[in-house]
PDB file of C-alpha atoms in Angstrom:
ATOM      1  CA  SER A   1      83.106 101.549  53.136  1.00 74.00           C
ATOM      2  CA  LEU A   2      80.579 104.327  54.428  1.00 83.00           C
ATOM      3  CA  LYS A   3      77.847 101.626  55.053  1.00 86.00           C
ATOM      4  CA  ARG A   4      80.245  99.575  57.237  1.00 78.00           C
ATOM      5  CA  ILE A   5      81.203 102.783  59.268  1.00 78.00           C
ATOM      6  CA  CYS A   6      77.692 103.558  59.717  1.00 83.00           C
ATOM      7  CA  ASP A   7      76.596 100.025  60.662  1.00 85.00           C
ATOM      8  CA  GLU A   8      79.344  99.929  63.226  1.00 78.00           C
ATOM      9  CA  GLY A   9      79.185 103.392  64.306  1.00 81.00           C
ATOM     10  CA  ILE A  10      81.890 105.969  64.035  1.00 79.00           C
ATOM     11  CA  GLU A  11      82.407 106.055  67.754  1.00 78.00           C
ATOM     12  CA  ASN A  12      82.857 102.249  67.879  1.00 77.00           C
ATOM     13  CA  VAL A  13      85.333 102.611  64.808  1.00 74.00           C
ATOM     14  CA  TRP A  14      87.360 105.026  66.846  1.00 72.00           C
ATOM     15  CA  SER A  15      87.371 103.123  69.958  1.00 69.00           C
ATOM     16  CA  ARG A  16      88.641  99.844  68.054  1.00 72.00           C
ATOM     17  CA  HIS A  17      92.082 100.881  67.392  1.00 78.00           C
ATOM     18  CA  PRO A  18      93.270 101.863  70.952  1.00 83.00           C
ATOM     19  CA  ARG A  19      91.841  98.110  71.855  1.00 87.00           C
ATOM     20  CA  LEU A  20      93.923  96.491  68.889  1.00 91.00           C
ATOM     21  CA  ALA A  21      97.115  98.506  69.356  1.00 94.00           C
ATOM     22  CA  PRO A  22      98.360  97.659  72.958  1.00 95.00           C
ATOM     23  CA  ALA A  23      97.426  94.114  72.198  1.00 96.00           C
ATOM     24  CA  CYS A  24      99.650  93.945  68.747  1.00 96.00           C
ATOM     25  CA  ARG A  25     102.389  95.690  70.605  1.00 97.00           C
ATOM     26  CA  ALA A  26     102.301  92.949  73.409  1.00 97.00           C
ATOM     27  CA  GLY A  27     102.492  90.088  70.841  1.00 97.00           C
ATOM     28  CA  VAL A  28     105.482  91.731  68.915  1.00 97.00           C
ATOM     29  CA  GLN A  29     107.194  92.166  72.426  1.00 97.00           C
ATOM     30  CA  ALA A  30     106.629  88.695  73.463  1.00 97.00           C
ATOM     31  CA  LEU A  31     108.552  87.647  70.318  1.00 96.00           C
ATOM     32  CA  GLY A  32     111.615  89.645  71.634  1.00 95.00           C
ATOM     33  CA  LEU A  33     111.099  92.030  69.014  1.00 96.00           C
ATOM     34  CA  GLU A  34     111.646  95.689  69.849  1.00 97.00           C
ATOM     35  CA  LEU A  35     109.224  98.485  69.146  1.00 97.00           C
ATOM     36  CA  PHE A  36     110.470 101.349  66.865  1.00 97.00           C
ATOM     37  CA  ALA A  37     108.346 104.095  68.543  1.00 93.00           C
ATOM     38  CA  THR A  38     108.939 105.179  72.287  1.00 91.00           C
ATOM     39  CA  HIS A  39     105.197 106.429  72.125  1.00 91.00           C
ATOM     40  CA  PRO A  40     103.377 104.357  69.486  1.00 87.00           C
ATOM     41  CA  ALA A  41     100.312 105.513  67.742  1.00 88.00           C
ATOM     42  CA  ASN A  42      97.104 103.289  67.965  1.00 89.00           C
ATOM     43  CA  ALA A  43      97.029 103.337  63.991  1.00 88.00           C
ATOM     44  CA  VAL A  44     100.229 101.124  63.499  1.00 92.00           C
ATOM     45  CA  THR A  45     102.778  99.072  65.323  1.00 96.00           C
ATOM     46  CA  THR A  46     106.247  99.554  63.849  1.00 96.00           C
ATOM     47  CA  ILE A  47     109.099  97.028  64.751  1.00 97.00           C
ATOM     48  CA  THR A  48     112.683  97.443  64.703  1.00 97.00           C
ATOM     49  CA  VAL A  49     114.186  94.650  62.570  1.00 94.00           C
ATOM     50  CA  PRO A  50     117.066  93.064  64.862  1.00 92.00           C
ATOM     51  CA  PRO A  51     120.217  92.271  63.495  1.00 93.00           C
ATOM     52  CA  GLY A  52     120.237  88.697  61.629  1.00 92.00           C
ATOM     53  CA  LEU A  53     116.764  89.008  60.530  1.00 94.00           C
ATOM     54  CA  ASP A  54     116.145  89.588  56.879  1.00 95.00           C
ATOM     55  CA  VAL A  55     112.993  91.619  56.718  1.00 96.00           C
ATOM     56  CA  SER A  56     112.388  91.367  52.850  1.00 96.00           C
ATOM     57  CA  LYS A  57     112.565  87.549  53.489  1.00 96.00           C
ATOM     58  CA  LEU A  58     110.136  87.655  56.326  1.00 97.00           C
ATOM     59  CA  LEU A  59     107.690  90.189  54.413  1.00 97.00           C
ATOM     60  CA  ALA A  60     107.830  87.852  51.146  1.00 97.00           C
ATOM     61  CA  ARG A  61     107.049  84.906  53.241  1.00 97.00           C
ATOM     62  CA  LEU A  62     104.276  86.223  55.044  1.00 98.00           C
ATOM     63  CA  VAL A  63     102.833  87.031  51.844  1.00 97.00           C
ATOM     64  CA  ASP A  64     103.478  83.585  50.171  1.00 97.00           C
ATOM     65  CA  ARG A  65     102.524  81.398  53.092  1.00 97.00           C
ATOM     66  CA  PHE A  66      99.440  83.406  54.503  1.00 97.00           C
ATOM     67  CA  GLY A  67      98.531  86.173  52.029  1.00 96.00           C
ATOM     68  CA  LEU A  68      99.611  88.496  54.899  1.00 96.00           C
ATOM     69  CA  LYS A  69     100.847  91.977  53.570  1.00 95.00           C
ATOM     70  CA  LEU A  70     102.995  93.852  56.070  1.00 95.00           C
ATOM     71  CA  VAL A  71     105.069  96.716  54.815  1.00 94.00           C
ATOM     72  CA  GLY A  72     108.718  97.398  55.384  1.00 95.00           C
ATOM     73  CA  GLY A  73     110.295 100.936  56.038  1.00 94.00           C
ATOM     74  CA  GLN A  74     110.846 103.432  53.300  1.00 93.00           C
ATOM     75  CA  ASP A  75     113.882 105.671  52.461  1.00 96.00           C
ATOM     76  CA  GLU A  76     116.331 105.676  55.325  1.00 95.00           C
ATOM     77  CA  LEU A  77     114.359 103.075  57.167  1.00 94.00           C
ATOM     78  CA  LYS A  78     114.313 100.599  54.355  1.00 95.00           C
ATOM     79  CA  GLY A  79     115.355  97.180  55.653  1.00 93.00           C
ATOM     80  CA  LYS A  80     115.262  98.529  59.382  1.00 96.00           C
ATOM     81  CA  ILE A  81     111.607  98.579  60.351  1.00 96.00           C
ATOM     82  CA  PHE A  82     108.509  96.676  59.506  1.00 97.00           C
ATOM     83  CA  ARG A  83     104.883  97.605  60.267  1.00 96.00           C
ATOM     84  CA  ILE A  84     101.634  96.291  61.200  1.00 96.00           C
ATOM     85  CA  ALA A  85      98.468  98.375  60.722  1.00 90.00           C
ATOM     86  CA  HIS A  86      95.448  98.053  63.007  1.00 86.00           C
ATOM     87  CA  MET A  87      93.259 100.625  61.262  1.00 79.00           C
ATOM     88  CA  GLY A  88      90.447 100.003  58.921  1.00 75.00           C
ATOM     89  CA  TYR A  89      88.622  96.939  59.341  1.00 77.00           C
ATOM     90  CA  MET A  90      90.763  95.004  61.710  1.00 83.00           C
ATOM     91  CA  ASP A  91      89.591  93.080  64.680  1.00 88.00           C
ATOM     92  CA  GLU A  92      90.811  90.919  67.401  1.00 93.00           C
ATOM     93  CA  LEU A  93      91.055  87.694  65.246  1.00 95.00           C
ATOM     94  CA  ASP A  94      92.974  89.633  62.529  1.00 94.00           C
ATOM     95  CA  ILE A  95      95.658  90.770  65.107  1.00 96.00           C
ATOM     96  CA  ILE A  96      95.709  87.152  66.432  1.00 97.00           C
ATOM     97  CA  GLY A  97      96.220  85.784  62.992  1.00 97.00           C
ATOM     98  CA  THR A  98      98.842  88.103  62.244  1.00 97.00           C
ATOM     99  CA  MET A  99     100.698  87.208  65.339  1.00 98.00           C
ATOM    100  CA  SER A 100     100.316  83.507  64.497  1.00 98.00           C
ATOM    101  CA  ALA A 101     101.467  83.994  60.982  1.00 98.00           C
ATOM    102  CA  LEU A 102     104.436  86.081  62.300  1.00 97.00           C
ATOM    103  CA  GLU A 103     105.410  83.348  64.803  1.00 97.00           C
ATOM    104  CA  PHE A 104     105.118  80.719  62.211  1.00 96.00           C
ATOM    105  CA  VAL A 105     107.348  82.597  59.493  1.00 97.00           C
ATOM    106  CA  LEU A 106     109.963  83.792  62.159  1.00 97.00           C
ATOM    107  CA  ALA A 107     110.458  80.132  63.271  1.00 96.00           C
ATOM    108  CA  GLU A 108     110.772  79.110  59.599  1.00 96.00           C
ATOM    109  CA  LEU A 109     113.585  81.709  59.085  1.00 95.00           C
ATOM    110  CA  ALA A 110     115.266  80.218  62.191  1.00 94.00           C
ATOM    111  CA  TRP A 111     114.161  83.086  64.556  1.00 93.00           C
ATOM    112  CA  PRO A 112     113.975  81.662  68.217  1.00 93.00           C
ATOM    113  CA  VAL A 113     110.356  81.523  68.638  1.00 93.00           C
ATOM    114  CA  LYS A 114     108.326  79.822  71.388  1.00 94.00           C
ATOM    115  CA  PRO A 115     104.989  78.658  69.482  1.00 94.00           C
ATOM    116  CA  GLY A 116     102.026  80.427  70.738  1.00 96.00           C
ATOM    117  CA  VAL A 117     103.764  83.352  72.904  1.00 97.00           C
ATOM    118  CA  ALA A 118     102.769  86.056  70.721  1.00 98.00           C
ATOM    119  CA  VAL A 119      99.135  84.779  70.397  1.00 97.00           C
ATOM    120  CA  ALA A 120      98.810  84.273  74.043  1.00 97.00           C
ATOM    121  CA  ALA A 121     100.276  87.747  74.858  1.00 97.00           C
ATOM    122  CA  VAL A 122      97.554  89.267  72.516  1.00 97.00           C
ATOM    123  CA  GLN A 123      94.848  87.217  73.851  1.00 96.00           C
ATOM    124  CA  SER A 124      95.830  88.174  77.441  1.00 96.00           C
ATOM    125  CA  VAL A 125      95.688  91.932  76.586  1.00 95.00           C
ATOM    126  CA  PHE A 126      92.107  91.426  74.919  1.00 94.00           C
ATOM    127  CA  LEU A 127      90.859  89.365  77.780  1.00 93.00           C
ATOM    128  CA  GLY A 128      92.045  91.787  80.538  1.00 90.00           C
ATOM    129  CA  PRO A 129      93.412  91.293  83.873  1.00 80.00           C
ATOM    130  CA  ASP A 130      90.526  89.608  85.280  1.00 76.00           C
ATOM    131  CA  ALA A 131      90.280  86.709  82.881  1.00 64.00           C
ATOM    132  CA  ALA A 132      90.605  83.237  84.319  1.00 57.00           C
TER     133      ALA A 132
END
């Protein structure tokens, strides 16, 4: 871990999280899901589970289908939220892949999803306003 941090440079590690967080939040919101925090941190995106969505099925299916481990809420938030972390060795492709898997599994669970909408939102944030 220390070698990877040294190879990347700690300043680059720190600057990566503020790039990933808004893209992840844009993808989540493009799916029609609501962010839990009013002022979210750059370490994690927390999503409020809407009525009618079984978060335990969602999380289990993400693991079974894609090996993607997202976590739910604890204590009084159990069943009410789930979280997507963007710290550590996450990069743009990890966020894009997470959004794609989330779109896929939500559609399998009969949640109304327009395929590609979250991925497109994430890519738009990464590419910036001047992208063609």
